[in-house]
GROMACS .gro file of C-alpha atoms in nm:
model
  428
    1MET     CA    1  -1.782  -6.310   1.591
    2ASN     CA    2  -2.157  -6.360   1.559
    3ASN     CA    3  -2.259  -6.222   1.898
    4GLN     CA    4  -2.143  -5.930   2.103
    5PHE     CA    5  -1.971  -5.961   2.436
    6GLN     CA    6  -2.230  -5.996   2.712
    7ARG     CA    7  -2.165  -5.956   3.085
    8GLU     CA    8  -2.404  -5.968   3.377
    9ARG     CA    9  -2.395  -5.990   3.754
   10LEU     CA   10  -2.502  -6.323   3.904
   11CYS     CA   11  -2.453  -6.226   4.268
   12ASP     CA   12  -2.227  -6.008   4.478
   13GLY     CA   13  -1.875  -6.028   4.334
   14VAL     CA   14  -1.965  -6.287   4.067
   15HIS     CA   15  -2.014  -6.196   3.701
   16PHE     CA   16  -2.089  -6.415   3.401
   17SER     CA   17  -1.963  -6.318   3.055
   18SER     CA   18  -2.011  -6.480   2.717
   19VAL     CA   19  -1.903  -6.450   2.356
   20THR     CA   20  -2.049  -6.698   2.109
   21ASP     CA   21  -1.932  -6.775   1.758
   22SER     CA   22  -2.073  -7.051   1.537
   23LYS     CA   23  -1.741  -7.114   1.361
   24PHE     CA   24  -1.620  -7.313   1.662
   25LYS     CA   25  -1.724  -7.667   1.751
   26HIS     CA   26  -1.620  -7.650   2.114
   27ASN     CA   27  -1.689  -7.439   2.420
   28ARG     CA   28  -1.448  -7.311   2.680
   29ILE     CA   29  -1.588  -7.237   3.025
   30THR     CA   30  -1.358  -7.067   3.275
   31ALA     CA   31  -1.369  -6.956   3.635
   32ASN     CA   32  -1.131  -6.666   3.702
   33LEU     CA   33  -1.067  -6.565   4.063
   34PHE     CA   34  -0.923  -6.214   4.092
   35LEU     CA   35  -0.715  -6.151   4.404
   36LYS     CA   36  -0.515  -5.839   4.476
   37LEU     CA   37  -0.145  -5.921   4.458
   38ASP     CA   38  -0.004  -5.957   4.808
   39ARG     CA   39   0.358  -6.058   4.870
   40ALA     CA   40   0.259  -6.253   5.183
   41ALA     CA   41  -0.024  -6.453   5.021
   42VAL     CA   42   0.066  -6.477   4.653
   43THR     CA   43   0.253  -6.809   4.671
   44ASP     CA   44  -0.013  -6.992   4.873
   45ASN     CA   45  -0.274  -6.859   4.631
   46ALA     CA   46  -0.073  -6.975   4.329
   47ILE     CA   47  -0.089  -7.343   4.426
   48VAL     CA   48  -0.468  -7.348   4.464
   49PRO     CA   49  -0.579  -7.401   4.099
   50PHE     CA   50  -0.324  -7.680   4.052
   51ILE     CA   51  -0.457  -7.868   4.356
   52LEU     CA   52  -0.819  -7.814   4.250
   53ARG     CA   53  -0.741  -7.959   3.907
   54LYS     CA   54  -0.665  -8.296   4.068
   55GLY     CA   55  -1.029  -8.371   4.144
   56CYS     CA   56  -1.343  -8.299   4.344
   57ARG     CA   57  -1.559  -8.483   4.594
   58GLU     CA   58  -1.743  -8.669   4.319
   59CYS     CA   59  -1.417  -8.749   4.133
   60PRO     CA   60  -1.169  -8.772   4.421
   61ASP     CA   61  -0.865  -8.885   4.224
   62PHE     CA   62  -0.702  -8.828   3.888
   63THR     CA   63  -0.817  -9.167   3.754
   64ARG     CA   64  -1.185  -9.104   3.824
   65LEU     CA   65  -1.159  -8.747   3.699
   66ASN     CA   66  -1.003  -8.857   3.371
   67GLN     CA   67  -1.272  -9.121   3.330
   68ARG     CA   68  -1.533  -8.851   3.369
   69LEU     CA   69  -1.358  -8.630   3.114
   70CYS     CA   70  -1.347  -8.921   2.868
   71GLU     CA   71  -1.721  -8.969   2.918
   72LEU     CA   72  -1.760  -8.604   2.814
   73TYR     CA   73  -1.616  -8.676   2.469
   74GLY     CA   74  -1.259  -8.615   2.579
   75ALA     CA   75  -1.318  -8.282   2.749
   76SER     CA   76  -1.004  -8.130   2.898
   77LEU     CA   77  -0.931  -7.939   3.216
   78SER     CA   78  -0.661  -7.677   3.244
   79CYS     CA   79  -0.549  -7.431   3.506
   80ASP     CA   80  -0.293  -7.158   3.549
   81VAL     CA   81  -0.215  -6.833   3.725
   82ALA     CA   82  -0.230  -6.504   3.537
   83LYS     CA   83  -0.153  -6.144   3.624
   84PHE     CA   84  -0.369  -5.849   3.525
   85GLY     CA   85  -0.222  -5.523   3.648
   86GLY     CA   86  -0.209  -5.545   4.026
   87TYR     CA   87  -0.418  -5.863   4.045
   88GLN     CA   88  -0.334  -6.231   4.056
   89VAL     CA   89  -0.588  -6.443   3.868
   90LEU     CA   90  -0.646  -6.810   3.948
   91GLU     CA   91  -0.783  -6.977   3.633
   92ILE     CA   92  -0.962  -7.310   3.596
   93SER     CA   93  -1.110  -7.402   3.255
   94ILE     CA   94  -1.294  -7.688   3.094
   95TYR     CA   95  -1.290  -7.729   2.716
   96GLY     CA   96  -1.539  -7.961   2.550
   97VAL     CA   97  -1.735  -8.032   2.233
   98ASP     CA   98  -2.071  -7.858   2.196
   99ASP     CA   99  -2.404  -8.040   2.222
  100ARG     CA  100  -2.460  -8.013   1.844
  101PHE     CA  101  -2.164  -8.236   1.763
  102THR     CA  102  -2.221  -8.534   1.996
  103LEU     CA  103  -2.304  -8.865   1.829
  104GLY     CA  104  -2.626  -8.928   2.017
  105GLY     CA  105  -2.733  -8.572   2.079
  106GLU     CA  106  -2.609  -8.581   2.438
  107ALA     CA  107  -2.592  -8.253   2.628
  108MET     CA  108  -2.233  -8.142   2.690
  109VAL     CA  109  -2.254  -7.783   2.811
  110GLU     CA  110  -2.447  -7.878   3.125
  111PRO     CA  111  -2.222  -8.163   3.250
  112CYS     CA  112  -1.908  -7.965   3.166
  113ALA     CA  113  -2.034  -7.664   3.359
  114ARG     CA  114  -2.136  -7.886   3.653
  115LEU     CA  115  -1.798  -8.056   3.663
  116LEU     CA  116  -1.619  -7.720   3.663
  117THR     CA  117  -1.850  -7.599   3.941
  118ASP     CA  118  -1.776  -7.912   4.147
  119ILE     CA  119  -1.402  -7.870   4.104
  120LEU     CA  120  -1.421  -7.506   4.207
  121LEU     CA  121  -1.672  -7.526   4.492
  122ASP     CA  122  -1.669  -7.888   4.612
  123PRO     CA  123  -1.300  -7.990   4.620
  124ASN     CA  124  -1.164  -8.317   4.754
  125VAL     CA  125  -1.087  -8.231   5.117
  126ASP     CA  126  -1.096  -8.432   5.440
  127THR     CA  127  -1.339  -8.386   5.729
  128ASN     CA  128  -1.131  -8.093   5.853
  129GLY     CA  129  -1.148  -7.917   5.516
  130VAL     CA  130  -0.781  -7.985   5.439
  131PHE     CA  131  -0.636  -8.102   5.106
  132ASP     CA  132  -0.457  -8.434   5.070
  133ALA     CA  133  -0.100  -8.386   5.194
  134HIS     CA  134   0.051  -8.600   4.917
  135ASP     CA  135  -0.125  -8.400   4.645
  136VAL     CA  136  -0.004  -8.077   4.802
  137GLU     CA  137   0.356  -8.198   4.812
  138ILE     CA  138   0.344  -8.293   4.444
  139GLU     CA  139   0.195  -7.958   4.338
  140LYS     CA  140   0.430  -7.769   4.569
  141GLN     CA  141   0.729  -7.915   4.388
  142GLN     CA  142   0.566  -7.837   4.052
  143LEU     CA  143   0.516  -7.477   4.163
  144ILE     CA  144   0.880  -7.452   4.270
  145ASP     CA  145   0.984  -7.593   3.932
  146THR     CA  146   0.765  -7.336   3.755
  147ILE     CA  147   0.921  -7.048   3.949
  148GLU     CA  148   1.270  -7.183   3.880
  149SER     CA  149   1.191  -7.217   3.508
  150GLN     CA  150   1.111  -6.845   3.497
  151ILE     CA  151   1.443  -6.769   3.662
  152ASN     CA  152   1.619  -6.996   3.413
  153ASP     CA  153   1.457  -6.814   3.120
  154LYS     CA  154   1.677  -6.507   3.143
  155ARG     CA  155   1.465  -6.294   2.911
  156VAL     CA  156   1.159  -6.352   3.131
  157TYR     CA  157   1.365  -6.309   3.446
  158ALA     CA  158   1.520  -5.979   3.330
  159LEU     CA  159   1.182  -5.831   3.243
  160SER     CA  160   1.037  -5.936   3.577
  161ARG     CA  161   1.340  -5.803   3.764
  162CYS     CA  162   1.319  -5.467   3.589
  163LYS     CA  163   0.951  -5.433   3.674
  164SER     CA  164   1.013  -5.527   4.039
  165ILE     CA  165   1.284  -5.260   4.065
  166MET     CA  166   1.077  -5.001   3.883
  167CYS     CA  167   0.765  -5.061   4.094
  168GLU     CA  168   0.930  -5.151   4.424
  169GLY     CA  169   0.676  -5.161   4.707
  170GLU     CA  170   0.377  -5.167   4.470
  171THR     CA  171   0.143  -5.460   4.407
  172ILE     CA  172   0.235  -5.476   4.039
  173ALA     CA  173   0.591  -5.570   4.137
  174VAL     CA  174   0.477  -5.900   4.293
  175ASP     CA  175   0.540  -6.215   4.082
  176LYS     CA  176   0.223  -6.405   3.992
  177TYR     CA  177   0.356  -6.750   4.093
  178GLY     CA  178   0.515  -6.623   4.411
  179TYR     CA  179   0.856  -6.707   4.553
  180ILE     CA  180   1.055  -7.024   4.610
  181GLU     CA  181   1.124  -6.956   4.979
  182ASP     CA  182   0.750  -6.921   5.040
  183ALA     CA  183   0.659  -7.222   4.825
  184GLU     CA  184   0.884  -7.442   5.036
  185GLN     CA  185   0.671  -7.354   5.341
  186ILE     CA  186   0.334  -7.449   5.187
  187THR     CA  187   0.140  -7.717   5.376
  188ALA     CA  188  -0.192  -7.889   5.316
  189LYS     CA  189  -0.342  -7.665   5.584
  190SER     CA  190  -0.203  -7.337   5.443
  191ALA     CA  191  -0.316  -7.431   5.090
  192ALA     CA  192  -0.667  -7.506   5.216
  193GLY     CA  193  -0.671  -7.172   5.396
  194ALA     CA  194  -0.570  -6.994   5.076
  195TYR     CA  195  -0.849  -7.173   4.890
  196ARG     CA  196  -1.113  -7.070   5.143
  197ARG     CA  197  -0.997  -6.707   5.140
  198ALA     CA  198  -1.003  -6.704   4.759
  199ILE     CA  199  -1.357  -6.840   4.739
  200GLU     CA  200  -1.474  -6.598   5.007
  201THR     CA  201  -1.304  -6.278   4.892
  202ALA     CA  202  -1.217  -6.301   4.521
  203GLN     CA  203  -1.399  -6.117   4.248
  204ILE     CA  204  -1.505  -6.405   4.025
  205GLU     CA  205  -1.536  -6.368   3.650
  206LEU     CA  206  -1.706  -6.667   3.484
  207PHE     CA  207  -1.654  -6.682   3.110
  208PHE     CA  208  -1.832  -6.887   2.841
  209ASN     CA  209  -1.680  -6.878   2.496
  210GLY     CA  210  -1.764  -7.098   2.197
  211CYS     CA  211  -2.056  -7.199   1.979
  212GLY     CA  212  -2.298  -7.326   2.244
  213ASN     CA  213  -2.575  -7.176   2.453
  214PRO     CA  214  -2.428  -6.986   2.748
  215GLU     CA  215  -2.763  -6.974   2.930
  216THR     CA  216  -2.723  -7.333   3.045
  217ALA     CA  217  -2.386  -7.266   3.206
  218LYS     CA  218  -2.512  -6.939   3.355
  219ARG     CA  219  -2.801  -7.115   3.526
  220ILE     CA  220  -2.572  -7.377   3.680
  221PHE     CA  221  -2.329  -7.116   3.810
  222MET     CA  222  -2.613  -6.904   3.948
  223GLU     CA  223  -2.752  -7.201   4.141
  224ALA     CA  224  -2.410  -7.295   4.278
  225PHE     CA  225  -2.305  -6.950   4.394
  226SER     CA  226  -2.645  -6.870   4.546
  227LYS     CA  227  -2.564  -7.130   4.815
  228ILE     CA  228  -2.233  -6.974   4.917
  229ARG     CA  229  -2.176  -6.692   5.164
  230ARG     CA  230  -1.905  -6.460   5.042
  231LYS     CA  231  -1.746  -6.126   5.129
  232PRO     CA  232  -1.584  -6.027   4.799
  233ALA     CA  233  -1.328  -5.749   4.802
  234PRO     CA  234  -1.401  -5.481   4.541
  235ILE     CA  235  -1.168  -5.439   4.246
  236GLU     CA  236  -0.949  -5.137   4.310
  237THR     CA  237  -0.778  -4.923   4.050
  238VAL     CA  238  -0.407  -4.996   4.074
  239SER     CA  239  -0.212  -4.680   4.007
  240THR     CA  240   0.156  -4.616   3.959
  241ALA     CA  241   0.363  -4.307   3.888
  242VAL     CA  242   0.298  -4.163   3.543
  243ARG     CA  243   0.636  -3.991   3.505
  244ALA     CA  244   0.990  -4.074   3.610
  245ASP     CA  245   1.172  -3.817   3.823
  246GLN     CA  246   1.511  -3.980   3.776
  247VAL     CA  247   1.663  -4.283   3.607
  248ARG     CA  248   1.765  -4.579   3.819
  249GLU     CA  249   2.028  -4.821   3.692
  250VAL     CA  250   2.077  -5.169   3.833
  251LYS     CA  251   2.325  -5.432   3.722
  252ASP     CA  252   2.318  -5.801   3.815
  253GLU     CA  253   2.577  -6.064   3.734
  254MET     CA  254   2.483  -6.427   3.672
  255ASP     CA  255   2.612  -6.718   3.469
  256VAL     CA  256   2.479  -6.598   3.133
  257ALA     CA  257   2.639  -6.602   2.790
  258GLN     CA  258   2.411  -6.333   2.645
  259SER     CA  259   2.353  -6.014   2.841
  260LYS     CA  260   2.001  -5.873   2.882
  261LEU     CA  261   1.926  -5.501   2.872
  262VAL     CA  262   1.578  -5.398   2.988
  263MET     CA  263   1.460  -5.037   2.998
  264GLY     CA  264   1.141  -4.946   3.181
  265PHE     CA  265   0.948  -4.634   3.077
  266ARG     CA  266   0.648  -4.450   3.218
  267THR     CA  267   0.401  -4.319   2.962
  268GLY     CA  268   0.278  -3.998   3.123
  269GLY     CA  269  -0.084  -4.089   3.191
  270ILE     CA  270  -0.342  -4.163   2.922
  271PRO     CA  271  -0.643  -3.930   2.946
  272ASP     CA  272  -0.878  -4.078   2.685
  273ARG     CA  273  -0.931  -4.349   2.425
  274ARG     CA  274  -0.767  -4.154   2.145
  275ALA     CA  275  -0.455  -4.104   2.354
  276PHE     CA  276  -0.462  -4.476   2.436
  277GLY     CA  277  -0.480  -4.569   2.068
  278ALA     CA  278  -0.194  -4.329   1.994
  279MET     CA  279   0.023  -4.483   2.267
  280ARG     CA  280  -0.048  -4.833   2.138
  281MET     CA  281   0.053  -4.731   1.786
  282MET     CA  282   0.358  -4.542   1.906
  283VAL     CA  283   0.487  -4.846   2.098
  284ALA     CA  284   0.420  -5.072   1.798
  285LEU     CA  285   0.600  -4.833   1.564
  286PHE     CA  286   0.884  -4.802   1.813
  287GLY     CA  287   0.940  -5.171   1.880
  288GLY     CA  288   0.627  -5.387   1.857
  289THR     CA  289   0.632  -5.515   1.499
  290PRO     CA  290   0.878  -5.674   1.253
  291ASN     CA  291   0.907  -5.339   1.073
  292SER     CA  292   0.949  -5.134   1.393
  293ARG     CA  293   1.230  -4.886   1.450
  294LEU     CA  294   1.402  -5.103   1.709
  295PHE     CA  295   1.396  -5.414   1.491
  296THR     CA  296   1.493  -5.232   1.171
  297TYR     CA  297   1.771  -5.013   1.308
  298VAL     CA  298   1.898  -5.148   1.640
  299ARG     CA  299   1.887  -5.514   1.544
  300GLU     CA  300   1.909  -5.533   1.165
  301LYS     CA  301   2.102  -5.232   1.037
  302LEU     CA  302   2.337  -5.178   1.333
  303SER     CA  303   2.349  -5.540   1.459
  304LEU     CA  304   2.361  -5.423   1.821
  305CYS     CA  305   2.117  -5.681   1.960
  306TYR     CA  306   2.013  -6.041   1.912
  307TYR     CA  307   1.656  -5.919   1.969
  308CYS     CA  308   1.508  -5.584   2.064
  309ALA     CA  309   1.139  -5.521   2.124
  310ALA     CA  310   0.902  -5.284   2.305
  311ARG     CA  311   0.585  -5.383   2.486
  312PHE     CA  312   0.308  -5.180   2.646
  313ASP     CA  313   0.101  -5.288   2.947
  314ARG     CA  314  -0.238  -5.129   2.900
  315LEU     CA  315  -0.342  -5.190   3.262
  316THR     CA  316  -0.040  -5.019   3.421
  317GLY     CA  317   0.066  -4.775   3.150
  318LEU     CA  318   0.422  -4.905   3.161
  319MET     CA  319   0.641  -4.964   2.856
  320PHE     CA  320   0.939  -5.196   2.851
  321VAL     CA  321   1.213  -5.238   2.593
  322ASP     CA  322   1.405  -5.561   2.628
  323SER     CA  323   1.705  -5.675   2.428
  324GLY     CA  324   1.970  -5.943   2.418
  325VAL     CA  325   2.313  -5.789   2.370
  326GLU     CA  326   2.682  -5.859   2.387
  327LYS     CA  327   2.826  -5.705   2.700
  328GLN     CA  328   3.051  -5.466   2.507
  329ASN     CA  329   2.753  -5.338   2.304
  330LYS     CA  330   2.539  -5.242   2.603
  331GLN     CA  331   2.602  -4.867   2.587
  332LYS     CA  332   2.570  -4.852   2.207
  333ALA     CA  333   2.238  -5.039   2.223
  334TYR     CA  334   2.114  -4.818   2.507
  335ASP     CA  335   2.204  -4.501   2.315
  336GLU     CA  336   2.044  -4.620   1.991
  337ILE     CA  337   1.720  -4.729   2.163
  338LEU     CA  338   1.684  -4.379   2.307
  339ASN     CA  339   1.780  -4.230   1.971
  340GLN     CA  340   1.499  -4.418   1.797
  341LEU     CA  341   1.250  -4.291   2.057
  342GLU     CA  342   1.380  -3.941   1.994
  343CYS     CA  343   1.330  -3.991   1.619
  344ILE     CA  344   0.962  -4.060   1.682
  345ARG     CA  345   0.937  -3.753   1.905
  346ARG     CA  346   1.076  -3.543   1.619
  347GLY     CA  347   0.840  -3.703   1.367
  348ASP     CA  348   1.134  -3.860   1.184
  349PHE     CA  349   0.938  -4.154   1.042
  350THR     CA  350   0.746  -4.209   0.720
  351ASP     CA  351   0.378  -4.238   0.643
  352GLU     CA  352   0.457  -4.583   0.504
  353GLU     CA  353   0.580  -4.688   0.849
  354ILE     CA  354   0.255  -4.568   1.004
  355THR     CA  355   0.049  -4.758   0.745
  356ALA     CA  356   0.248  -5.080   0.788
  357THR     CA  357   0.227  -5.058   1.167
  358ARG     CA  358  -0.148  -4.997   1.160
  359MET     CA  359  -0.206  -5.289   0.922
  360LEU     CA  360  -0.003  -5.529   1.133
  361MET     CA  361  -0.186  -5.425   1.450
  362GLN     CA  362  -0.525  -5.459   1.284
  363THR     CA  363  -0.436  -5.801   1.147
  364SER     CA  364  -0.339  -5.907   1.497
  365LEU     CA  365  -0.668  -5.774   1.634
  366LYS     CA  366  -0.864  -5.972   1.374
  367ALA     CA  367  -0.686  -6.288   1.489
  368VAL     CA  368  -0.810  -6.251   1.848
  369GLY     CA  369  -1.144  -6.404   1.752
  370ASP     CA  370  -0.974  -6.714   1.610
  371SER     CA  371  -0.882  -6.840   1.957
  372LEU     CA  372  -1.117  -6.906   2.248
  373GLY     CA  373  -0.837  -6.836   2.496
  374ALA     CA  374  -0.729  -6.515   2.326
  375THR     CA  375  -1.087  -6.388   2.315
  376GLU     CA  376  -1.132  -6.452   2.686
  377GLU     CA  377  -0.803  -6.282   2.773
  378TRP     CA  378  -0.901  -5.982   2.562
  379TYR     CA  379  -1.230  -5.926   2.743
  380LEU     CA  380  -1.090  -5.993   3.089
  381THR     CA  381  -0.836  -5.719   3.018
  382GLN     CA  382  -1.121  -5.492   2.909
  383ILE     CA  383  -1.311  -5.566   3.230
  384MET     CA  384  -1.007  -5.481   3.441
  385ALA     CA  385  -0.957  -5.160   3.243
  386GLY     CA  386  -1.320  -5.060   3.293
  387ALA     CA  387  -1.388  -5.074   2.920
  388THR     CA  388  -1.589  -5.287   2.677
  389LEU     CA  389  -1.400  -5.238   2.352
  390SER     CA  390  -1.410  -5.530   2.111
  391PRO     CA  391  -1.107  -5.602   1.890
  392ALA     CA  392  -1.303  -5.441   1.604
  393ASP     CA  393  -1.363  -5.130   1.815
  394GLU     CA  394  -0.993  -5.097   1.886
  395SER     CA  395  -0.913  -5.152   1.519
  396ALA     CA  396  -1.143  -4.862   1.432
  397LEU     CA  397  -0.975  -4.655   1.703
  398LEU     CA  398  -0.637  -4.710   1.537
  399ASP     CA  399  -0.775  -4.573   1.210
  400LYS     CA  400  -0.821  -4.236   1.381
  401VAL     CA  401  -0.465  -4.208   1.511
  402THR     CA  402  -0.263  -3.942   1.330
  403ARG     CA  403   0.107  -3.870   1.294
  404GLY     CA  404   0.066  -3.587   1.543
  405ASP     CA  405  -0.097  -3.820   1.796
  406ILE     CA  406   0.197  -4.061   1.772
  407ILE     CA  407   0.450  -3.781   1.821
  408GLU     CA  408   0.262  -3.650   2.127
  409ALA     CA  409   0.248  -4.000   2.274
  410ALA     CA  410   0.625  -4.039   2.235
  411LYS     CA  411   0.684  -3.704   2.404
  412ARG     CA  412   0.498  -3.822   2.716
  413VAL     CA  413   0.729  -4.122   2.764
  414THR     CA  414   1.005  -4.095   3.028
  415LEU     CA  415   1.279  -4.345   3.112
  416ASP     CA  416   1.255  -4.474   3.469
  417THR     CA  417   1.470  -4.784   3.513
  418VAL     CA  418   1.761  -4.948   3.331
  419TYR     CA  419   1.832  -5.309   3.424
  420PHE     CA  420   2.137  -5.491   3.292
  421LEU     CA  421   2.188  -5.864   3.346
  422THR     CA  422   2.533  -5.978   3.239
  423GLY     CA  423   2.788  -6.253   3.287
  424LYS     CA  424   3.011  -6.266   3.591
  425GLU     CA  425   3.352  -6.109   3.563
  426ALA     CA  426   3.631  -6.362   3.533
  427ALA     CA  427   3.820  -6.414   3.858
  428GLN     CA  428   4.149  -6.231   3.869
   0.00000   0.00000   0.00000
């Protein structure tokens, strides 16, 4: 990357960030609305970006909006819902070619930023401020389909179910897209209410990433938000227990051919950056790379799983191991997963494993800058964590992690929840 990450406050609850890199030919401009996860509001919130994507007052239908995007050299709009720790994030992005690459020297950053601003702040609503009922019905069904697709993907479902059991009653247990029973109750009026609350109360992170001049987009956003009265809710640190007092085991039966075993761990609290780097490396060595202990032993050598991997959530401090297993191998897989963690606690791993793990992690960190979306996600995570580390900074941090650091990190990990999703027993 040519330029460092820059972030500044535009107004209360609105920040503008940028990372520029001349190797790209396009720019990605995103509005991210951060809302604390709330079981009662999450589903209504989730539909908002998908309705906004359908147009604005100036481009009130999909046809006119697409014409406008074509005029902007085929710029594209995208939207989604993300989850960062205990926060739901409503994302709306525009992706377009930079001014330097237009045929006639036309400006592209300015009209793209204005169109995104219009979509976000001047939506297509009636005189009562309500969305079109037909559009809402279409997006409501799409939202229901999205939620159902997550349920149908049993690996995703099992991970989500384990986290919801492990963090029952906490904001981080709430699903980012919400719930089918709530989606079925969405109306044009309730969706419009969710939109107004989001604009009024969300912490808004505006992000410019690409090869262009971010100052143009910043000026447009500053003008637009200076006209709006808001009461943004401050970002709160979302905390969860750092150690498990006892292990909970939950078993569900569904129509599945391959059982899913998910184990949720708490990582004991991470006091400083060095401890954070050690935990990241420990999880990667344990189950986060193709040469990890879980892949090498549990999957390859012992053939106990179809897949077996560990992942670490840096915003919550939770670690999950998920695996696809035959029902009869559940206990063997469970025992061997814990055995491999115990091996790391004892220091029963080689220097070559440490080197290979570090190299793979650093290669992955180098690749962050090759994607506009990945770069944005990286820095949004840093913002939520209260840090400003670049991928290069974290790569340097990994160089300082020692064998002893990895062992100490593994010793802080405690098993909290075991979730087993398996096929239904045959009727007698």
